[in-house]
Amino acid sequence: MKKPLVGALFAVLLLGAGTAPAAAATSHDATAPSTVRAAASAGRAAADAASSGHAAVQAKIRPKAVNFAGTVALSNCSGSVVRTPDSQPGDPALVLSNGHCMESGFPGPGEVVFNKPSTRSFTLLNSAGSGVGTLRASKIAYGTMTDTDISVYQLTSTYAQIESTYGIKALELNTAHPVQGTAITVVSGYWKRTYSCNVDGFVYRLKEGEWTWKDSVRYTSACQTIGGTSGSPVIDNATGKVVAVNNTGNEDGQECTDNNPCEVDENGQVTVREGINYAQETYGIVPCIGTGNVFDLDREGCALPKP
């Protein structure tokens, strides 16, 4: 939530874009893992993985091409059509973005938007980043800026209808916590631009103005995102799955102010990283979605804040 509407509008006018992003993060890391040669033998592969840890495991997975298919452009932000591993073709599709991108404005600390009617529209992009059609919401299934910064819209279209009409599949939400060092790509449907870097680490508490987010993803410095990239899916290059949603970054080196989030550790120590950007993990969304893609905040394992 780096740039407010006025500042973003000025940036957009300079760039010749038509619509101003209402809020956006500055940096989000994403880099595609390099393709590695197959190990000479199973024993050698096992030894490499054991000695090199996650980086070696990542290296032995052939990276998937990351493109714009399944991402969407909002009027002020970016987003993506997403599914859980258990979502069915006939389920109403879901669009993931940030809580601060909702048309109703920033929800206050402790506020949760749940099953609120919405007719918001989204421009669906193909792999090349071209708009191929308009999707429409029926409601905001869930939205908050407490503990995390997410909004999930339920659409009037099913996954099957979207795939049949546009030939585009939803992006799958990963079910596991992201891993440090993972090569990632932030894909902005608003700007039709990607940013590549790695997961630099995790932040116990990320504080920005009134809001505090838990266990946030910190990018390496290569992901220099701009206004309008808020809500972009953060994709694991090796699996093609969504591991986080891009949301903010420290613009001016200020401490814990709007557009200048600070890191707070378990002991209350504050660290400011000017020019570094962040995302919110998405694996915790999965346990909260049940049969028919319906949000059920009482499901086992669901820890999202309740209304």
Short mmCIF file of C-alpha atoms in Angstrom, two decimals:
data_model
loop_
_atom_site.label_atom_id
_atom_site.label_comp_id
_atom_site.label_asym_id
_atom_site.label_seq_id
_atom_site.Cartn_x
_atom_site.Cartn_y
_atom_site.Cartn_z
CA MET A 1 0.00 0.00 0.00
CA LYS A 2 2.80 2.30 -0.95
CA LYS A 3 1.21 5.04 -3.03
CA PRO A 4 -2.08 6.78 -2.23
CA LEU A 5 -4.41 7.70 -5.07
CA VAL A 6 -3.09 11.23 -5.65
CA GLY A 7 0.57 10.25 -5.76
CA ALA A 8 -0.14 7.26 -7.93
CA LEU A 9 -2.23 9.37 -10.29
CA PHE A 10 0.69 11.71 -10.85
CA ALA A 11 2.94 8.76 -11.63
CA VAL A 12 0.38 7.36 -14.02
CA LEU A 13 0.00 10.63 -15.88
CA LEU A 14 3.75 10.79 -16.35
CA LEU A 15 3.72 7.27 -17.73
CA GLY A 16 0.72 7.89 -19.97
CA ALA A 17 -1.46 5.25 -18.28
CA GLY A 18 -5.21 5.66 -18.17
CA THR A 19 -6.11 4.77 -14.59
CA ALA A 20 -4.32 5.53 -11.37
CA PRO A 21 -3.55 2.77 -8.88
CA ALA A 22 -5.04 3.60 -5.50
CA ALA A 23 -2.30 1.85 -3.58
CA ALA A 24 0.73 -0.23 -4.29
CA ALA A 25 3.90 -1.73 -2.95
CA THR A 26 7.32 -0.55 -3.94
CA SER A 27 9.31 -3.77 -4.09
CA HIS A 28 8.54 -7.42 -4.29
CA ASP A 29 11.21 -9.99 -5.04
CA ALA A 30 10.98 -12.58 -7.74
CA THR A 31 13.58 -14.47 -9.69
CA ALA A 32 13.22 -17.59 -11.72
CA PRO A 33 15.37 -20.49 -10.52
CA SER A 34 18.06 -21.52 -12.96
CA THR A 35 17.63 -24.75 -14.92
CA VAL A 36 19.99 -27.40 -13.63
CA ARG A 37 21.49 -30.48 -15.15
CA ALA A 38 20.14 -33.81 -14.01
CA ALA A 39 22.28 -35.53 -11.39
CA ALA A 40 24.54 -38.31 -12.63
CA SER A 41 22.83 -40.81 -10.35
CA ALA A 42 20.08 -41.01 -7.76
CA GLY A 43 22.70 -41.27 -5.04
CA ARG A 44 24.45 -38.12 -6.23
CA ALA A 45 21.12 -36.27 -6.42
CA ALA A 46 20.26 -37.24 -2.87
CA ALA A 47 23.67 -36.14 -1.65
CA ASP A 48 23.38 -32.80 -3.40
CA ALA A 49 19.92 -32.15 -1.97
CA ALA A 50 21.06 -33.05 1.52
CA SER A 51 24.13 -30.84 1.38
CA SER A 52 22.63 -27.85 -0.36
CA GLY A 53 19.24 -27.80 1.37
CA HIS A 54 16.29 -26.07 -0.24
CA ALA A 55 18.38 -24.33 -2.88
CA ALA A 56 19.53 -27.66 -4.25
CA VAL A 57 16.00 -29.04 -4.22
CA GLN A 58 14.81 -25.96 -6.10
CA ALA A 59 17.60 -26.40 -8.60
CA LYS A 60 16.56 -29.94 -9.42
CA ILE A 61 13.01 -28.87 -10.26
CA ARG A 62 12.59 -27.66 -13.79
CA PRO A 63 11.19 -24.13 -13.57
CA LYS A 64 7.79 -23.45 -15.08
CA ALA A 65 7.42 -20.48 -17.39
CA VAL A 66 5.80 -17.65 -15.45
CA ASN A 67 3.50 -15.46 -17.53
CA PHE A 68 0.36 -13.33 -17.19
CA ALA A 69 -2.24 -16.05 -17.78
CA GLY A 70 -4.78 -16.00 -14.98
CA THR A 71 -3.80 -12.57 -13.67
CA VAL A 72 -6.26 -9.67 -13.68
CA ALA A 73 -6.18 -5.88 -13.72
CA LEU A 74 -8.36 -4.03 -11.22
CA SER A 75 -9.22 -0.35 -11.50
CA ASN A 76 -6.50 0.49 -8.99
CA CYS A 77 -4.44 -2.66 -8.38
CA SER A 78 -3.43 -6.09 -9.64
CA GLY A 79 -4.83 -9.52 -8.84
CA SER A 80 -5.25 -13.10 -10.01
CA VAL A 81 -7.87 -15.80 -10.48
CA VAL A 82 -6.99 -18.44 -7.88
CA ARG A 83 -8.10 -21.87 -6.76
CA THR A 84 -7.33 -24.23 -3.91
CA PRO A 85 -6.21 -27.81 -4.59
CA ASP A 86 -9.77 -28.92 -3.80
CA SER A 87 -11.63 -26.37 -5.93
CA GLN A 88 -13.85 -27.95 -8.58
CA PRO A 89 -14.46 -26.82 -12.19
CA GLY A 90 -18.07 -25.96 -11.38
CA ASP A 91 -17.20 -23.81 -8.36
CA PRO A 92 -17.53 -20.03 -8.62
CA ALA A 93 -14.04 -18.70 -9.32
CA LEU A 94 -12.13 -16.51 -6.87
CA VAL A 95 -9.97 -13.43 -7.45
CA LEU A 96 -7.18 -12.63 -4.99
CA SER A 97 -5.87 -9.11 -4.35
CA ASN A 98 -5.04 -6.92 -1.33
CA GLY A 99 -7.38 -5.77 1.40
CA HIS A 100 -6.27 -2.21 0.73
CA CYS A 101 -7.38 -2.57 -2.90
CA MET A 102 -11.07 -3.06 -2.06
CA GLU A 103 -13.46 -0.53 -3.59
CA SER A 104 -14.78 0.25 -0.10
CA GLY A 105 -11.40 1.65 0.96
CA PHE A 106 -8.87 0.56 3.57
CA PRO A 107 -10.49 -1.54 6.32
CA GLY A 108 -9.47 -0.35 9.77
CA PRO A 109 -7.42 -2.39 12.22
CA GLY A 110 -9.51 -5.31 13.42
CA GLU A 111 -12.06 -4.90 10.62
CA VAL A 112 -13.01 -7.89 8.47
CA VAL A 113 -15.20 -7.70 5.35
CA PHE A 114 -17.13 -10.95 4.94
CA ASN A 115 -19.62 -11.92 2.22
CA LYS A 116 -20.27 -8.32 1.18
CA PRO A 117 -22.08 -7.89 -2.17
CA SER A 118 -19.91 -6.49 -4.95
CA THR A 119 -20.21 -6.02 -8.70
CA ARG A 120 -16.57 -5.13 -9.26
CA SER A 121 -15.11 -5.97 -12.66
CA PHE A 122 -11.70 -7.41 -13.51
CA THR A 123 -9.87 -7.54 -16.83
CA LEU A 124 -8.59 -11.09 -17.42
CA LEU A 125 -5.19 -11.38 -19.07
CA ASN A 126 -3.75 -14.11 -21.27
CA SER A 127 -0.16 -15.35 -21.19
CA ALA A 128 1.08 -12.39 -23.26
CA GLY A 129 -0.56 -9.85 -20.96
CA SER A 130 -3.39 -8.94 -23.32
CA GLY A 131 -6.87 -8.38 -21.92
CA VAL A 132 -9.19 -11.09 -23.23
CA GLY A 133 -12.38 -10.45 -21.31
CA THR A 134 -14.12 -9.01 -18.28
CA LEU A 135 -14.93 -10.99 -15.15
CA ARG A 136 -17.40 -9.73 -12.57
CA ALA A 137 -17.69 -10.25 -8.83
CA SER A 138 -20.80 -11.28 -6.99
CA LYS A 139 -19.32 -10.48 -3.58
CA ILE A 140 -16.23 -9.83 -1.51
CA ALA A 141 -15.98 -13.24 0.11
CA TYR A 142 -13.27 -12.08 2.50
CA GLY A 143 -11.17 -8.98 3.04
CA THR A 144 -9.00 -7.56 5.81
CA MET A 145 -5.84 -5.63 6.63
CA THR A 146 -5.50 -7.22 10.05
CA ASP A 147 -2.67 -9.78 10.43
CA THR A 148 -2.54 -9.93 6.63
CA ASP A 149 -3.56 -7.76 3.66
CA ILE A 150 -5.89 -9.73 1.41
CA SER A 151 -9.17 -9.52 -0.44
CA VAL A 152 -10.84 -12.49 -2.10
CA TYR A 153 -13.72 -11.84 -4.50
CA GLN A 154 -16.18 -14.53 -5.58
CA LEU A 155 -17.05 -14.25 -9.27
CA THR A 156 -20.26 -14.83 -11.21
CA SER A 157 -18.30 -17.23 -13.46
CA THR A 158 -17.08 -20.73 -12.66
CA TYR A 159 -13.59 -21.99 -13.39
CA ALA A 160 -15.01 -24.18 -16.13
CA GLN A 161 -16.75 -21.23 -17.78
CA ILE A 162 -13.58 -19.12 -17.70
CA GLU A 163 -11.49 -21.92 -19.17
CA SER A 164 -14.07 -22.73 -21.83
CA THR A 165 -14.50 -19.09 -22.88
CA TYR A 166 -10.92 -17.85 -22.64
CA GLY A 167 -8.76 -20.97 -22.45
CA ILE A 168 -7.24 -19.75 -19.18
CA LYS A 169 -6.84 -21.74 -15.98
CA ALA A 170 -6.75 -20.35 -12.46
CA LEU A 171 -3.51 -20.14 -10.52
CA GLU A 172 -3.28 -22.60 -7.63
CA LEU A 173 -2.64 -21.46 -4.06
CA ASN A 174 0.25 -23.32 -2.48
CA THR A 175 -0.65 -25.06 0.78
CA ALA A 176 2.75 -24.75 2.49
CA HIS A 177 4.66 -21.89 4.07
CA PRO A 178 7.09 -20.24 1.62
CA VAL A 179 10.79 -21.07 1.95
CA GLN A 180 13.67 -18.63 2.24
CA GLY A 181 15.73 -18.42 -0.93
CA THR A 182 12.90 -19.46 -3.23
CA ALA A 183 13.02 -17.86 -6.67
CA ILE A 184 9.78 -15.96 -7.25
CA THR A 185 8.05 -13.71 -9.76
CA VAL A 186 5.64 -10.89 -8.94
CA VAL A 187 3.17 -10.61 -11.83
CA SER A 188 1.32 -7.30 -12.14
CA GLY A 189 -1.84 -7.44 -14.21
CA TYR A 190 -2.31 -3.68 -13.81
CA TRP A 191 1.02 -2.76 -15.40
CA LYS A 192 1.44 -5.99 -17.42
CA ARG A 193 4.90 -6.27 -15.97
CA THR A 194 6.82 -8.87 -13.98
CA TYR A 195 9.47 -8.55 -11.27
CA SER A 196 11.92 -11.34 -10.49
CA CYS A 197 13.84 -11.94 -7.27
CA ASN A 198 14.00 -14.30 -4.28
CA VAL A 199 12.43 -14.69 -0.87
CA ASP A 200 14.98 -12.91 1.33
CA GLY A 201 13.34 -13.90 4.60
CA PHE A 202 10.32 -13.48 6.84
CA VAL A 203 9.23 -10.69 9.17
CA TYR A 204 7.75 -11.50 12.57
CA ARG A 205 5.65 -8.34 12.51
CA LEU A 206 5.48 -5.79 9.70
CA LYS A 207 4.02 -2.50 10.92
CA GLU A 208 2.78 0.29 8.65
CA GLY A 209 0.79 3.16 10.11
CA GLU A 210 -2.25 1.70 11.86
CA TRP A 211 -1.79 -1.80 10.50
CA THR A 212 0.30 -4.77 11.61
CA TRP A 213 0.88 -7.91 9.52
CA LYS A 214 2.22 -11.24 10.75
CA ASP A 215 4.95 -13.39 9.21
CA SER A 216 5.36 -11.29 6.06
CA VAL A 217 7.57 -12.20 3.11
CA ARG A 218 10.53 -9.90 2.49
CA TYR A 219 11.91 -9.76 -1.05
CA THR A 220 15.50 -9.40 -2.11
CA SER A 221 16.23 -5.96 -3.55
CA ALA A 222 15.76 -6.98 -7.20
CA CYS A 223 11.97 -6.67 -6.96
CA GLN A 224 11.42 -2.94 -7.35
CA THR A 225 7.66 -2.87 -7.75
CA ILE A 226 5.70 0.35 -8.27
CA GLY A 227 2.26 1.78 -7.60
CA GLY A 228 -0.42 -0.50 -9.04
CA THR A 229 1.42 -3.74 -8.32
CA SER A 230 -0.49 -4.15 -5.06
CA GLY A 231 -2.39 -7.42 -5.13
CA SER A 232 -0.06 -9.08 -7.65
CA PRO A 233 0.38 -12.82 -7.14
CA VAL A 234 3.84 -13.87 -5.99
CA ILE A 235 4.58 -17.06 -7.88
CA ASP A 236 7.09 -19.78 -7.00
CA ASN A 237 8.99 -20.17 -10.27
CA ALA A 238 9.61 -23.88 -9.73
CA THR A 239 5.98 -24.89 -9.12
CA GLY A 240 3.96 -22.11 -10.75
CA LYS A 241 1.88 -21.82 -7.56
CA VAL A 242 0.95 -18.67 -5.66
CA VAL A 243 2.86 -18.36 -2.37
CA ALA A 244 2.07 -14.75 -1.45
CA VAL A 245 0.38 -11.54 -2.53
CA ASN A 246 2.43 -8.37 -3.06
CA ASN A 247 1.40 -5.51 -0.78
CA THR A 248 3.91 -2.90 0.36
CA GLY A 249 7.45 -1.54 0.63
CA ASN A 250 9.47 1.11 2.43
CA GLU A 251 9.69 4.16 0.14
CA ASP A 252 11.50 6.86 2.10
CA GLY A 253 13.33 5.18 4.98
CA GLN A 254 10.83 6.41 7.57
CA GLU A 255 9.92 4.19 10.51
CA CYS A 256 6.51 2.47 10.66
CA THR A 257 4.63 5.24 8.83
CA ASP A 258 2.22 4.95 5.90
CA ASN A 259 4.15 3.72 2.85
CA ASN A 260 7.16 3.06 5.08
CA PRO A 261 6.63 -0.25 6.88
CA CYS A 262 9.11 -1.30 9.53
CA GLU A 263 10.10 -4.77 10.72
CA VAL A 264 9.52 -5.64 14.38
CA ASP A 265 11.09 -8.81 15.81
CA GLU A 266 9.97 -10.97 18.74
CA ASN A 267 11.85 -8.72 21.17
CA GLY A 268 10.35 -5.51 19.84
CA GLN A 269 13.50 -4.50 17.95
CA VAL A 270 12.60 -2.27 14.98
CA THR A 271 14.45 -2.47 11.65
CA VAL A 272 13.90 -0.13 8.70
CA ARG A 273 14.91 -1.27 5.20
CA GLU A 274 14.50 1.58 2.74
CA GLY A 275 13.67 0.42 -0.78
CA ILE A 276 12.76 -3.11 0.28
CA ASN A 277 9.33 -4.54 -0.48
CA TYR A 278 7.08 -7.14 1.08
CA ALA A 279 4.23 -9.59 0.49
CA GLN A 280 1.70 -11.47 2.57
CA GLU A 281 1.70 -15.27 2.62
CA THR A 282 -1.33 -17.00 1.13
CA TYR A 283 -1.09 -20.62 2.31
CA GLY A 284 -3.25 -19.71 5.31
CA ILE A 285 -6.18 -18.89 3.03
CA VAL A 286 -6.54 -22.50 1.87
CA PRO A 287 -7.86 -24.07 5.12
CA CYS A 288 -10.58 -21.39 5.27
CA ILE A 289 -12.17 -22.37 1.95
CA GLY A 290 -14.54 -25.33 1.94
CA THR A 291 -16.82 -27.14 -0.48
CA GLY A 292 -18.06 -24.94 -3.30
CA ASN A 293 -15.27 -22.41 -2.69
CA VAL A 294 -17.22 -21.07 0.29
CA PHE A 295 -15.27 -19.29 3.03
CA ASP A 296 -15.82 -20.96 6.41
CA LEU A 297 -13.77 -19.26 9.11
CA ASP A 298 -14.63 -22.04 11.58
CA ARG A 299 -12.97 -24.77 9.50
CA GLU A 300 -10.14 -26.69 11.10
CA GLY A 301 -6.81 -24.96 10.51
CA CYS A 302 -8.36 -21.62 9.52
CA ALA A 303 -6.59 -18.82 11.40
CA LEU A 304 -7.76 -15.78 9.41
CA PRO A 305 -9.25 -13.00 11.57
CA LYS A 306 -13.01 -13.21 12.02
CA PRO A 307 -15.55 -10.37 11.76
#
